Amino acid sequence: MEHSKFQSITGVKQITKHLEECCNANSSVIIWGNNAEVYFTGKFENFDKINKKFNLLPSNPNLFLNEADKILSNKNNSYYFCITSPRILIFFYQKILDVNCDEISISIPKKVFSVQRRKNFRVQIPPSFNINLLVDHPEEKNKKLRFKILDLSSGGLSFTVHEKEMAFYKKNYKFKNAILNLFNTKISVDLVIKHIQEVPRKNISHRHRVGVVFSKINHSGARELASFLLNMSKKNAA
């Protein structure tokens, strides 16, 4: 699948239109500080047309008091915002307008960047990166298989499998308790195969490309993955 480049969007009407679409699509939002620390995760909930502001609801209200305290102590700072909807991924950088007991408010950004009209922003993994997937062998107990990851998103990934190993794997096959090795970070995930594609070499198929989605990933792992994707998107945009 082709990957679209970053598109810069300016103008209040255009930006408001895109962000209202995100509100109507039950979009998620993550806020980072300049130190790459995640300050907030939640839902991009609604647009207050009278006061010209967007409201963000926390994904975990029990943790929001701690998140709110950190933001209030740095209220004059600007933050990175990443909004993910089924159709588009949007980035922008600005200050927070207000924080109250159960939500965060932001004004309409002056400029945003949009990427890929698809469910999850996907990045290609350079061959030199130490990123791979470790899974249990389908038949041999206590044996592991390690696969090189080709691309990665917040919703899944793809990797290559040699011909001799493909006999084990079919569409909808489930990987339980797999380990996504993201440099020095190990993230426990469950995965489901969604598609398999042959990768021909000199008219002979030696490998297959396997695409999987995450059926389970813990909160801390999702944050680590989101932070990695944000950093990769910055490099791609540079």
PDB file of C-alpha atoms in Angstrom:
ATOM      1  CA  MET A   1       0.000   0.000   0.000  1.00  0.00           C
ATOM      2  CA  GLU A   2       1.263   3.492  -0.816  1.00  0.00           C
ATOM      3  CA  HIS A   3       2.117   5.748   2.118  1.00  0.00           C
ATOM      4  CA  SER A   4       1.139   9.423   1.812  1.00  0.00           C
ATOM      5  CA  LYS A   5       3.520  12.172   2.893  1.00  0.00           C
ATOM      6  CA  PHE A   6       2.903  14.793   5.535  1.00  0.00           C
ATOM      7  CA  GLN A   7       0.446  17.430   4.383  1.00  0.00           C
ATOM      8  CA  SER A   8       0.457  20.872   5.973  1.00  0.00           C
ATOM      9  CA  ILE A   9      -3.008  22.319   6.653  1.00  0.00           C
ATOM     10  CA  THR A  10      -3.562  26.008   7.429  1.00  0.00           C
ATOM     11  CA  GLY A  11      -6.608  28.248   7.706  1.00  0.00           C
ATOM     12  CA  VAL A  12      -9.177  28.160  10.504  1.00  0.00           C
ATOM     13  CA  LYS A  13     -11.974  26.692   8.356  1.00  0.00           C
ATOM     14  CA  GLN A  14      -9.902  23.833   6.970  1.00  0.00           C
ATOM     15  CA  ILE A  15      -8.315  22.952  10.308  1.00  0.00           C
ATOM     16  CA  THR A  16     -11.662  23.112  12.124  1.00  0.00           C
ATOM     17  CA  LYS A  17     -13.238  20.874   9.480  1.00  0.00           C
ATOM     18  CA  HIS A  18     -10.546  18.210   9.870  1.00  0.00           C
ATOM     19  CA  LEU A  19     -10.640  18.313  13.662  1.00  0.00           C
ATOM     20  CA  GLU A  20     -14.453  18.170  13.756  1.00  0.00           C
ATOM     21  CA  GLU A  21     -14.234  15.018  11.620  1.00  0.00           C
ATOM     22  CA  CYS A  22     -11.913  13.573  14.263  1.00  0.00           C
ATOM     23  CA  CYS A  23     -14.413  14.443  17.012  1.00  0.00           C
ATOM     24  CA  ASN A  24     -17.204  12.683  15.126  1.00  0.00           C
ATOM     25  CA  ALA A  25     -15.041   9.594  14.531  1.00  0.00           C
ATOM     26  CA  ASN A  26     -14.353   8.756  18.183  1.00  0.00           C
ATOM     27  CA  SER A  27     -10.679   9.646  17.774  1.00  0.00           C
ATOM     28  CA  SER A  28      -7.950   9.089  20.332  1.00  0.00           C
ATOM     29  CA  VAL A  29      -5.436  11.750  21.365  1.00  0.00           C
ATOM     30  CA  ILE A  30      -1.982  11.634  22.956  1.00  0.00           C
ATOM     31  CA  ILE A  31      -0.133  14.672  24.331  1.00  0.00           C
ATOM     32  CA  TRP A  32       3.670  14.741  24.631  1.00  0.00           C
ATOM     33  CA  GLY A  33       5.986  17.261  26.230  1.00  0.00           C
ATOM     34  CA  ASN A  34       9.228  18.487  24.676  1.00  0.00           C
ATOM     35  CA  ASN A  35      11.040  15.821  26.679  1.00  0.00           C
ATOM     36  CA  ALA A  36       9.014  13.093  24.854  1.00  0.00           C
ATOM     37  CA  GLU A  37       7.161  12.278  28.098  1.00  0.00           C
ATOM     38  CA  VAL A  38       3.496  11.341  27.594  1.00  0.00           C
ATOM     39  CA  TYR A  39       1.350  13.760  29.589  1.00  0.00           C
ATOM     40  CA  PHE A  40      -2.143  12.687  28.528  1.00  0.00           C
ATOM     41  CA  THR A  41      -4.040   9.962  26.656  1.00  0.00           C
ATOM     42  CA  GLY A  42      -7.737  10.155  25.934  1.00  0.00           C
ATOM     43  CA  LYS A  43     -10.503  10.943  23.447  1.00  0.00           C
ATOM     44  CA  PHE A  44     -10.798  13.912  21.117  1.00  0.00           C
ATOM     45  CA  GLU A  45     -14.371  14.410  22.191  1.00  0.00           C
ATOM     46  CA  ASN A  46     -16.210  17.536  20.953  1.00  0.00           C
ATOM     47  CA  PHE A  47     -15.998  21.046  19.519  1.00  0.00           C
ATOM     48  CA  ASP A  48     -17.446  23.974  21.476  1.00  0.00           C
ATOM     49  CA  LYS A  49     -18.570  26.212  18.593  1.00  0.00           C
ATOM     50  CA  ILE A  50     -19.483  29.127  20.859  1.00  0.00           C
ATOM     51  CA  ASN A  51     -16.092  29.333  22.592  1.00  0.00           C
ATOM     52  CA  LYS A  52     -14.146  27.984  19.596  1.00  0.00           C
ATOM     53  CA  LYS A  53     -12.372  25.244  21.524  1.00  0.00           C
ATOM     54  CA  PHE A  54     -11.982  21.465  21.454  1.00  0.00           C
ATOM     55  CA  ASN A  55     -12.459  19.299  24.554  1.00  0.00           C
ATOM     56  CA  LEU A  56     -10.380  16.214  25.361  1.00  0.00           C
ATOM     57  CA  LEU A  57     -11.568  13.525  27.762  1.00  0.00           C
ATOM     58  CA  PRO A  58      -9.100  11.251  29.634  1.00  0.00           C
ATOM     59  CA  SER A  59      -9.019   7.537  28.794  1.00  0.00           C
ATOM     60  CA  ASN A  60      -8.535   6.738  32.477  1.00  0.00           C
ATOM     61  CA  PRO A  61     -10.284   9.250  34.804  1.00  0.00           C
ATOM     62  CA  ASN A  62      -8.555   7.697  37.833  1.00  0.00           C
ATOM     63  CA  LEU A  63      -5.153   8.715  36.459  1.00  0.00           C
ATOM     64  CA  PHE A  64      -6.283  12.107  35.183  1.00  0.00           C
ATOM     65  CA  LEU A  65      -5.629  13.987  38.434  1.00  0.00           C
ATOM     66  CA  ASN A  66      -1.928  13.146  38.173  1.00  0.00           C
ATOM     67  CA  GLU A  67      -1.890  14.021  34.477  1.00  0.00           C
ATOM     68  CA  ALA A  68      -3.707  17.305  35.148  1.00  0.00           C
ATOM     69  CA  ASP A  69      -1.270  18.289  37.911  1.00  0.00           C
ATOM     70  CA  LYS A  70       1.706  17.772  35.599  1.00  0.00           C
ATOM     71  CA  ILE A  71       0.094  19.816  32.835  1.00  0.00           C
ATOM     72  CA  LEU A  72      -0.960  22.628  35.184  1.00  0.00           C
ATOM     73  CA  SER A  73       2.572  22.884  36.556  1.00  0.00           C
ATOM     74  CA  ASN A  74       3.790  23.423  32.974  1.00  0.00           C
ATOM     75  CA  LYS A  75       0.756  25.249  31.571  1.00  0.00           C
ATOM     76  CA  ASN A  76       2.823  27.888  29.768  1.00  0.00           C
ATOM     77  CA  ASN A  77       4.627  25.213  27.771  1.00  0.00           C
ATOM     78  CA  SER A  78       3.610  24.060  24.319  1.00  0.00           C
ATOM     79  CA  TYR A  79       2.887  20.368  23.718  1.00  0.00           C
ATOM     80  CA  TYR A  80       2.838  17.896  20.846  1.00  0.00           C
ATOM     81  CA  PHE A  81      -0.608  16.543  19.992  1.00  0.00           C
ATOM     82  CA  CYS A  82      -1.291  13.370  17.996  1.00  0.00           C
ATOM     83  CA  ILE A  83      -4.902  12.620  17.021  1.00  0.00           C
ATOM     84  CA  THR A  84      -5.734   9.261  15.455  1.00  0.00           C
ATOM     85  CA  SER A  85      -9.021   8.615  13.669  1.00  0.00           C
ATOM     86  CA  PRO A  86     -10.097   5.896  11.195  1.00  0.00           C
ATOM     87  CA  ARG A  87      -9.406   8.247   8.270  1.00  0.00           C
ATOM     88  CA  ILE A  88      -6.516  10.457   9.247  1.00  0.00           C
ATOM     89  CA  LEU A  89      -3.655  11.082  11.654  1.00  0.00           C
ATOM     90  CA  ILE A  90      -3.112  14.703  12.735  1.00  0.00           C
ATOM     91  CA  PHE A  91      -0.145  16.330  14.484  1.00  0.00           C
ATOM     92  CA  PHE A  92       0.199  19.847  15.861  1.00  0.00           C
ATOM     93  CA  TYR A  93       2.158  21.757  18.485  1.00  0.00           C
ATOM     94  CA  GLN A  94       0.620  24.372  20.789  1.00  0.00           C
ATOM     95  CA  LYS A  95      -0.295  25.394  24.333  1.00  0.00           C
ATOM     96  CA  ILE A  96      -3.196  23.992  26.347  1.00  0.00           C
ATOM     97  CA  LEU A  97      -6.070  26.423  26.857  1.00  0.00           C
ATOM     98  CA  ASP A  98      -7.539  25.065  30.080  1.00  0.00           C
ATOM     99  CA  VAL A  99      -7.547  22.062  32.435  1.00  0.00           C
ATOM    100  CA  ASN A 100     -10.436  21.296  34.772  1.00  0.00           C
ATOM    101  CA  CYS A 101     -11.515  18.339  36.899  1.00  0.00           C
ATOM    102  CA  ASP A 102     -12.475  16.026  34.042  1.00  0.00           C
ATOM    103  CA  GLU A 103     -11.226  17.380  30.709  1.00  0.00           C
ATOM    104  CA  ILE A 104      -8.652  19.431  28.810  1.00  0.00           C
ATOM    105  CA  SER A 105      -9.507  22.249  26.414  1.00  0.00           C
ATOM    106  CA  ILE A 106      -7.474  23.539  23.464  1.00  0.00           C
ATOM    107  CA  SER A 107      -8.034  26.366  21.003  1.00  0.00           C
ATOM    108  CA  ILE A 108      -8.079  25.846  17.231  1.00  0.00           C
ATOM    109  CA  PRO A 109      -4.450  25.300  16.096  1.00  0.00           C
ATOM    110  CA  LYS A 110      -2.965  27.722  13.592  1.00  0.00           C
ATOM    111  CA  LYS A 111      -1.326  24.904  11.641  1.00  0.00           C
ATOM    112  CA  VAL A 112      -1.593  21.109  11.627  1.00  0.00           C
ATOM    113  CA  PHE A 113       0.005  18.232   9.701  1.00  0.00           C
ATOM    114  CA  SER A 114      -2.047  15.313   8.431  1.00  0.00           C
ATOM    115  CA  VAL A 115      -0.786  11.886   7.415  1.00  0.00           C
ATOM    116  CA  GLN A 116      -2.271   8.788   5.759  1.00  0.00           C
ATOM    117  CA  ARG A 117      -6.009   8.450   5.441  1.00  0.00           C
ATOM    118  CA  ARG A 118      -5.979   4.994   6.986  1.00  0.00           C
ATOM    119  CA  LYS A 119      -6.743   3.537  10.380  1.00  0.00           C
ATOM    120  CA  ASN A 120      -3.220   3.634  11.821  1.00  0.00           C
ATOM    121  CA  PHE A 121      -0.135   5.579  10.860  1.00  0.00           C
ATOM    122  CA  ARG A 122       2.414   3.021   9.648  1.00  0.00           C
ATOM    123  CA  VAL A 123       6.185   3.447   9.420  1.00  0.00           C
ATOM    124  CA  GLN A 124       8.702   1.407   7.476  1.00  0.00           C
ATOM    125  CA  ILE A 125      11.378  -0.143   9.717  1.00  0.00           C
ATOM    126  CA  PRO A 126      14.946   0.289   8.396  1.00  0.00           C
ATOM    127  CA  PRO A 127      16.842  -3.039   8.179  1.00  0.00           C
ATOM    128  CA  SER A 128      19.502  -1.721  10.562  1.00  0.00           C
ATOM    129  CA  PHE A 129      16.977  -1.214  13.394  1.00  0.00           C
ATOM    130  CA  ASN A 130      16.998  -3.792  16.205  1.00  0.00           C
ATOM    131  CA  ILE A 131      13.235  -4.352  16.073  1.00  0.00           C
ATOM    132  CA  ASN A 132      11.792  -7.859  15.825  1.00  0.00           C
ATOM    133  CA  LEU A 133       8.999 -10.167  16.940  1.00  0.00           C
ATOM    134  CA  LEU A 134       9.580 -13.204  19.174  1.00  0.00           C
ATOM    135  CA  VAL A 135       6.867 -15.909  19.150  1.00  0.00           C
ATOM    136  CA  ASP A 136       6.425 -19.458  20.433  1.00  0.00           C
ATOM    137  CA  HIS A 137       7.117 -22.221  17.937  1.00  0.00           C
ATOM    138  CA  PRO A 138       3.754 -23.685  16.839  1.00  0.00           C
ATOM    139  CA  GLU A 139       4.838 -27.295  17.448  1.00  0.00           C
ATOM    140  CA  GLU A 140       8.055 -27.424  19.484  1.00  0.00           C
ATOM    141  CA  LYS A 141       7.637 -26.549  23.164  1.00  0.00           C
ATOM    142  CA  ASN A 142      10.156 -24.089  24.662  1.00  0.00           C
ATOM    143  CA  LYS A 143      11.392 -23.110  21.196  1.00  0.00           C
ATOM    144  CA  LYS A 144      11.060 -19.553  19.897  1.00  0.00           C
ATOM    145  CA  LEU A 145      10.948 -18.054  16.418  1.00  0.00           C
ATOM    146  CA  ARG A 146      12.220 -14.539  15.714  1.00  0.00           C
ATOM    147  CA  PHE A 147      10.905 -12.498  12.787  1.00  0.00           C
ATOM    148  CA  LYS A 148      12.269  -9.291  11.293  1.00  0.00           C
ATOM    149  CA  ILE A 149       9.630  -6.534  11.281  1.00  0.00           C
ATOM    150  CA  LEU A 150       9.026  -4.680   8.008  1.00  0.00           C
ATOM    151  CA  ASP A 151       6.593  -2.003   9.161  1.00  0.00           C
ATOM    152  CA  LEU A 152       4.841  -1.037  12.362  1.00  0.00           C
ATOM    153  CA  SER A 153       1.786   0.926  13.488  1.00  0.00           C
ATOM    154  CA  SER A 154      -0.236   1.406  16.666  1.00  0.00           C
ATOM    155  CA  GLY A 155      -2.644  -1.252  15.379  1.00  0.00           C
ATOM    156  CA  GLY A 156      -0.306  -3.951  14.062  1.00  0.00           C
ATOM    157  CA  LEU A 157       2.794  -4.836  12.064  1.00  0.00           C
ATOM    158  CA  SER A 158       4.124  -6.988   9.236  1.00  0.00           C
ATOM    159  CA  PHE A 159       7.100  -9.338   9.072  1.00  0.00           C
ATOM    160  CA  THR A 160       8.674 -11.880   6.743  1.00  0.00           C
ATOM    161  CA  VAL A 161       8.426 -15.648   7.150  1.00  0.00           C
ATOM    162  CA  HIS A 162      10.547 -18.206   5.256  1.00  0.00           C
ATOM    163  CA  GLU A 163       8.788 -20.726   3.030  1.00  0.00           C
ATOM    164  CA  LYS A 164       9.531 -23.682   5.333  1.00  0.00           C
ATOM    165  CA  GLU A 165       7.768 -21.954   8.264  1.00  0.00           C
ATOM    166  CA  MET A 166       4.655 -20.912   6.337  1.00  0.00           C
ATOM    167  CA  ALA A 167       3.063 -24.350   6.749  1.00  0.00           C
ATOM    168  CA  PHE A 168       2.234 -23.357  10.337  1.00  0.00           C
ATOM    169  CA  TYR A 169       0.514 -20.062   9.571  1.00  0.00           C
ATOM    170  CA  LYS A 170      -2.810 -19.250   7.965  1.00  0.00           C
ATOM    171  CA  LYS A 171      -5.149 -16.267   8.016  1.00  0.00           C
ATOM    172  CA  ASN A 172      -6.707 -15.709  11.484  1.00  0.00           C
ATOM    173  CA  TYR A 173      -3.915 -17.672  13.180  1.00  0.00           C
ATOM    174  CA  LYS A 174      -3.418 -16.281  16.713  1.00  0.00           C
ATOM    175  CA  PHE A 175      -0.071 -15.562  18.394  1.00  0.00           C
ATOM    176  CA  LYS A 176      -0.354 -15.572  22.182  1.00  0.00           C
ATOM    177  CA  ASN A 177       2.154 -13.848  24.505  1.00  0.00           C
ATOM    178  CA  ALA A 178       4.439 -12.741  21.700  1.00  0.00           C
ATOM    179  CA  ILE A 179       7.218 -10.242  22.456  1.00  0.00           C
ATOM    180  CA  LEU A 180       7.715  -7.121  20.342  1.00  0.00           C
ATOM    181  CA  ASN A 181      11.368  -6.139  20.829  1.00  0.00           C
ATOM    182  CA  LEU A 182      11.501  -2.378  20.287  1.00  0.00           C
ATOM    183  CA  PHE A 183      15.226  -1.699  20.691  1.00  0.00           C
ATOM    184  CA  ASN A 184      15.723  -2.139  24.466  1.00  0.00           C
ATOM    185  CA  THR A 185      11.995  -2.308  25.259  1.00  0.00           C
ATOM    186  CA  LYS A 186      10.055  -5.589  25.356  1.00  0.00           C
ATOM    187  CA  ILE A 187       6.300  -5.279  24.770  1.00  0.00           C
ATOM    188  CA  SER A 188       4.008  -8.264  25.364  1.00  0.00           C
ATOM    189  CA  VAL A 189       1.319  -8.600  22.676  1.00  0.00           C
ATOM    190  CA  ASP A 190      -1.263 -10.995  21.275  1.00  0.00           C
ATOM    191  CA  LEU A 191      -1.635 -10.931  17.484  1.00  0.00           C
ATOM    192  CA  VAL A 192      -3.939 -12.212  14.738  1.00  0.00           C
ATOM    193  CA  ILE A 193      -2.869 -12.813  11.114  1.00  0.00           C
ATOM    194  CA  LYS A 194      -4.962 -10.713   8.717  1.00  0.00           C
ATOM    195  CA  HIS A 195      -3.171 -11.238   5.418  1.00  0.00           C
ATOM    196  CA  ILE A 196      -0.329 -13.206   3.827  1.00  0.00           C
ATOM    197  CA  GLN A 197       1.492 -12.189   0.648  1.00  0.00           C
ATOM    198  CA  GLU A 198       4.229 -13.960  -1.276  1.00  0.00           C
ATOM    199  CA  VAL A 199       7.500 -12.088  -1.729  1.00  0.00           C
ATOM    200  CA  PRO A 200       9.008 -13.409  -4.983  1.00  0.00           C
ATOM    201  CA  ARG A 201      12.744 -13.420  -5.643  1.00  0.00           C
ATOM    202  CA  LYS A 202      13.949 -14.270  -9.161  1.00  0.00           C
ATOM    203  CA  ASN A 203      10.568 -15.835  -9.908  1.00  0.00           C
ATOM    204  CA  ILE A 204      10.858 -18.173  -6.910  1.00  0.00           C
ATOM    205  CA  SER A 205       8.967 -17.444  -3.716  1.00  0.00           C
ATOM    206  CA  HIS A 206      11.408 -17.754  -0.804  1.00  0.00           C
ATOM    207  CA  ARG A 207       9.513 -15.699   1.728  1.00  0.00           C
ATOM    208  CA  HIS A 208       6.064 -14.478   2.685  1.00  0.00           C
ATOM    209  CA  ARG A 209       4.991 -11.141   4.091  1.00  0.00           C
ATOM    210  CA  VAL A 210       2.613 -11.632   7.027  1.00  0.00           C
ATOM    211  CA  GLY A 211       0.402  -8.801   8.276  1.00  0.00           C
ATOM    212  CA  VAL A 212      -0.961  -9.004  11.825  1.00  0.00           C
ATOM    213  CA  VAL A 213      -3.073  -6.807  14.112  1.00  0.00           C
ATOM    214  CA  PHE A 214      -2.736  -6.438  17.866  1.00  0.00           C
ATOM    215  CA  SER A 215      -5.570  -8.198  19.679  1.00  0.00           C
ATOM    216  CA  LYS A 216      -3.999  -7.373  23.045  1.00  0.00           C
ATOM    217  CA  ILE A 217      -1.370  -4.855  24.195  1.00  0.00           C
ATOM    218  CA  ASN A 218      -0.991  -3.403  27.673  1.00  0.00           C
ATOM    219  CA  HIS A 219      -1.268   0.310  28.448  1.00  0.00           C
ATOM    220  CA  SER A 220       2.446   0.894  29.076  1.00  0.00           C
ATOM    221  CA  GLY A 221       3.379  -1.009  25.914  1.00  0.00           C
ATOM    222  CA  ALA A 222       0.938   1.049  23.843  1.00  0.00           C
ATOM    223  CA  ARG A 223       2.538   4.223  25.203  1.00  0.00           C
ATOM    224  CA  GLU A 224       6.048   3.038  24.338  1.00  0.00           C
ATOM    225  CA  LEU A 225       4.890   2.160  20.838  1.00  0.00           C
ATOM    226  CA  ALA A 226       3.112   5.490  20.376  1.00  0.00           C
ATOM    227  CA  SER A 227       6.221   7.380  21.494  1.00  0.00           C
ATOM    228  CA  PHE A 228       8.368   5.434  19.010  1.00  0.00           C
ATOM    229  CA  LEU A 229       5.928   6.147  16.153  1.00  0.00           C
ATOM    230  CA  LEU A 230       5.881   9.849  17.010  1.00  0.00           C
ATOM    231  CA  ASN A 231       9.678  10.045  16.922  1.00  0.00           C
ATOM    232  CA  MET A 232       9.770   8.163  13.624  1.00  0.00           C
ATOM    233  CA  SER A 233       7.135  10.473  12.108  1.00  0.00           C
ATOM    234  CA  LYS A 234       9.238  13.514  13.095  1.00  0.00           C
ATOM    235  CA  LYS A 235      12.276  12.028  11.330  1.00  0.00           C
ATOM    236  CA  ASN A 236      10.226  11.257   8.216  1.00  0.00           C
ATOM    237  CA  ALA A 237       8.862  14.787   8.157  1.00  0.00           C
ATOM    238  CA  ALA A 238      12.288  16.413   8.545  1.00  0.00           C
TER     239      ALA A 238
END
